[in-house]
DNA sequence: TTTCAGTAATC
DNA sequence: GATTAC
DNA sequence: GAAA
């Protein structure tokens, strides 16, 4: 810890131990300290309170304590945006990020000096001085630096920063100086705290609390404010569970990794305890108390997210292997107390199993347990590794409240009102002459004639609309907006013909721009008074029918008006094969549409123009209308706020548009109203267009390399998933698509940080990728154990817990698992998972999903022709490949009959047909309107592979919410639900509920289920939540 | 320092 | 109640 | 891991 903390040396060492992910500086220092003096010495000198070795381990605690004690202590929430970083030296105000940025950028400029490259030694002195932190993992480093330099400060509030400051200066220009402007000594603490927190969010609280408890005296120190929080936890006993969850898993794994031999050996015996966690867990918990000092130590290990395998001493000790790490750990461990280690390890394992995934749970959940370490000590082999999840009947939520008719009615009413037609465009002063709908139709007609006569070149055409005479309603018929014209072009291109006027006798289809176009506008355009005036044989569909289907049989899916869903359906046809159509009931369908993919594939060959454009246009229009209504001139913000905040939905959407818009713009100057409106809304850099990540195009975005790297890292974390990893993965899930959507190549730290979801850590990683083309962290994380974990988690029904058990049992390959090596037992579903490992882990081409569904649907309809049955999930979102087939089934209970029991019959039939081959999970009550089935299926063909298939049946009135849920994607759903929460609602697959009373203590507890606000259509829900309507293919956030 | 969606099936 | 999955 |  000497003054000379050498970053480079630190890095070098890191690299040396390939496996050490980002070793915490704490660990590093500790090691150094131990070698030299002792922690004790360190602590002694720095702090009066001898917390024993705990010091370091307890950095968190200390921090906390200090914070508590201090009156002023307020952590600085991260300063949000910032100004520029001018005189770093003079003004302390600098924002951390800014500094980092400047540092990084600076480095970049000096070509050779790449902050991310360790090899180059660089004048440490200088560098540090200027901006030490910057270096990767800086947060960690900075933290370390802080500690090193100002151990006292960090540890004790008593000391003020001032004294230490000197030290700092000598060493490093303390980063802090630059960073925070805190006047009081706090600043240091606060700074470090922030960093620490970031590094170890989840565990922090638990640990600290736990520690505090353990050290009663200190605990008392806490200030009132903090106390509160403490108290909360206080009631709960500190238990291993509480903190163990943090990283126990990782640790153990890693450890084992390091010393595989041991594991293998002991696996059967020692690991066994793992299996028995549940039952004994509680008892075991008591153990925690037993090991006081140790606990602190543990904490450390646990805390460190980026933990290195090596890190965990605890296990390694027990196992006693690891030559390499040994010393490191040993040192740590020693202070802690070896004896405890054993118990600790065990405890961890146990706790590991018990670890709660929910953050909250951790807090509340385990209150009662008196932890007792001793418990785990006794384990016997009897508990073999049982791999399956535990069970229990849990209370089941009651069926959703039906009814809601009122709501429905209401909503419907609203619907038309809101969306006005911003769409109508009047004039465009563009080069292209202004056309009315009729004029443009005539123009197209003339063009067609020329083509026919050979005068003009014939363009590639689709034949989907051949023979169809379509009357398109885009709003105001006196003007054909760009959007309208494009769509008319598409119709013609697809083989259809445009009806210049609405003539019921010749028109075959009426296509309406979108679901937001008011009924009144449509009636007016058709010059009729009621919808019923439209002949039954003429379907009234939304544009997406043209864009995505064009099939007469699917008209009902795109019906603009629920009351005309069956329009266009020929009775005989219905009955013939499947009275399919009849059943439709699909207002649901409005929403539904199948994919862009199709779209993309079919017409998009042409790339831009065509449907996609259209889609874009229309989208823009919708969006505009929403925004306008909502309020404001503010546009961008406006649109963004609502959603963006909760996720980035709106933002993402918008981003998408930009791209599109740009494209449009270029291609045709004309701006329609909507476009203008859109523009007004705020169009950023016009730039998006060139390569925009346009949904339809697989085009790699400019930041694809970055995305790839981050995705790779994310995957590694997914494999580890030691509790905190869960959220880390969540973060990656959100920032990766955001980066992908970023219109331009990221070039600076600040630019990276400006992207929603990208924080300091990620921004640094991005910079590293930009600079070096790689991410060291990936190498550190990519260890054999992680790979094994990943392999096991690929088994259906095997998650991180089970994977670890398998690993602990000595399994390293699927063969091992199949052979039951180490006494592992798999549940039936897991066995199937192993058997069809490859099939289940592969994704199927979209076409195959359709093929399978095409076999299933008729069978289902033969059971009940009135069923609504459609493919959801990634298929509906238009993905080209599907991980599984998600099928939604419901039925309008009009005739007093329901789909109850249909699932059972269907499954039976499918089994008989050999389509469904294995069951993974059966519905609890197949007769219930709400049921879920999971299984494997395959095409009848010879070499057909097994595919995952899920069925979900829901009551008719929940169809909107179910559609929303089942369409996903998952990140999108979570964002929606999060927003709903913030608005005081609760959204689930059954509906959007209001007046939800949440337990103040635990927000998850909802004493009342709330009152149904919306559930029949997706639009309703979007509307209530004020989320701009998005087609399924746009709902991609992951 | 807290929160990050909400639910079902299995054990 | 924990785990896994959607 | 990010945001509040
Ligand atoms: O954690 C989850 C997982 C899934 N879903 C919803 C959204 C998702 O679209 C749908 C179907 O799940 P699935 O796992 O099949 O995902 P997918 O979107 O269909 O993708 P894949 O192609 O992998 O099947 O269930 C959630 O709400 N939360
Ligand atoms: Mg799916």
XYZ file of N, CA, C and O (backbone and C1' of nucleotides) and ligand atoms in Angstrom, chain A residues 843 872-875 877 879 881-886 950 965-970 973-974 977, chain B residues 5-6, chain C residues 6, ligand 1:
141
model
N -31.989 -22.470 -33.129
C -33.167 -21.677 -33.480
C -33.633 -22.181 -34.833
O -32.852 -22.684 -35.624
N -47.123 -16.324 -31.667
C -46.691 -15.075 -31.060
C -45.158 -15.070 -30.959
O -44.500 -15.575 -31.844
N -44.683 -14.515 -29.877
C -43.233 -14.483 -29.685
C -42.446 -13.853 -30.816
O -42.916 -12.940 -31.491
N -41.264 -14.363 -30.985
C -40.381 -13.765 -31.975
C -40.945 -13.882 -33.389
O -40.635 -13.085 -34.256
N -41.799 -14.851 -33.582
C -42.382 -15.007 -34.920
C -43.230 -13.791 -35.251
O -43.140 -13.206 -36.320
N -42.974 -10.986 -34.024
C -42.141 -9.791 -34.119
C -41.394 -9.781 -35.439
O -40.644 -8.867 -35.743
N -39.037 -11.957 -36.480
C -37.660 -12.437 -36.532
C -37.511 -13.517 -37.586
O -38.415 -14.298 -37.844
N -35.519 -15.944 -37.399
C -35.345 -17.252 -36.774
C -36.042 -17.238 -35.425
O -36.078 -16.237 -34.739
N -36.581 -18.366 -35.083
C -37.321 -18.428 -33.833
C -36.755 -19.497 -32.901
O -36.454 -20.608 -33.326
N -36.647 -19.104 -31.664
C -36.110 -20.032 -30.680
C -37.146 -21.082 -30.316
O -36.828 -22.177 -29.891
N -38.369 -20.728 -30.513
C -39.443 -21.649 -30.211
C -40.705 -21.169 -30.900
O -40.693 -20.141 -31.567
N -41.757 -21.910 -30.712
C -43.029 -21.506 -31.305
C -43.940 -21.186 -30.134
O -44.160 -22.025 -29.260
N -44.425 -19.978 -30.109
C -45.300 -19.559 -29.019
C -46.695 -19.396 -29.594
O -46.919 -18.558 -30.463
N -44.678 -23.744 -27.156
C -45.442 -23.324 -25.977
C -46.853 -22.951 -26.398
O -47.053 -22.354 -27.454
N -48.173 -9.347 -23.988
C -47.202 -10.129 -23.232
C -46.473 -11.140 -24.107
O -45.254 -11.216 -24.128
N -47.236 -11.896 -24.797
C -46.648 -12.983 -25.563
C -45.866 -12.544 -26.798
O -45.138 -13.317 -27.386
N -46.072 -11.323 -27.172
C -45.343 -10.833 -28.331
C -43.977 -10.322 -27.933
O -43.029 -10.395 -28.688
N -43.899 -9.832 -26.708
C -42.599 -9.371 -26.223
C -42.030 -8.198 -26.980
O -42.798 -7.431 -27.556
N -40.675 -8.041 -27.060
C -39.831 -9.028 -26.439
C -39.786 -8.846 -24.926
O -40.438 -7.974 -24.395
N -39.047 -9.657 -24.299
C -39.032 -9.607 -22.849
C -38.599 -8.270 -22.281
O -39.189 -7.780 -21.319
N -41.355 -5.877 -22.631
C -42.405 -6.126 -21.638
C -42.039 -5.547 -20.290
O -42.866 -4.916 -19.622
N -40.822 -5.772 -19.911
C -40.406 -5.279 -18.613
C -40.432 -3.770 -18.579
O -40.766 -3.166 -17.564
N -44.017 -2.702 -18.263
C -44.515 -2.957 -16.912
C -43.917 -1.997 -15.920
O -44.570 -1.585 -14.958
P -37.797 -5.225 -13.829
O -39.350 -5.243 -13.515
C -40.208 -4.275 -14.105
C -41.602 -4.833 -14.202
C -42.201 -5.266 -12.876
O -43.595 -5.031 -12.949
C -41.903 -7.160 -14.271
P -44.465 -5.314 -11.646
O -45.020 -6.759 -11.994
C -45.879 -6.903 -13.100
C -46.143 -8.358 -13.312
C -46.579 -9.115 -12.040
O -47.765 -9.819 -12.331
C -44.893 -10.284 -13.163
P -38.338 -21.012 -21.879
O -39.577 -20.037 -21.714
C -40.893 -20.585 -21.705
C -41.855 -19.444 -21.538
C -41.706 -18.345 -22.584
O -42.803 -18.414 -23.462
C -41.906 -17.429 -20.363
O -38.771 -13.220 -19.294
C -39.622 -13.206 -20.170
C -39.560 -14.049 -21.295
C -40.536 -13.935 -22.232
N -41.554 -13.042 -22.086
C -42.590 -12.927 -23.125
C -42.086 -12.089 -24.250
C -41.691 -13.082 -25.273
O -41.749 -12.582 -26.549
C -42.703 -14.153 -25.050
C -42.245 -15.483 -25.557
O -41.076 -15.888 -24.890
P -39.879 -16.573 -25.652
O -38.935 -17.072 -24.618
O -40.372 -17.564 -26.596
O -39.136 -15.396 -26.402
P -39.273 -14.925 -27.893
O -39.401 -13.457 -27.871
O -40.351 -15.626 -28.588
O -37.884 -15.287 -28.543
P -37.430 -16.705 -29.095
O -37.222 -16.552 -30.533
O -36.169 -17.010 -28.408
O -38.487 -17.677 -28.778
O -42.894 -14.175 -23.645
C -41.630 -12.240 -20.987
O -42.540 -11.439 -20.873
N -40.653 -12.337 -20.070
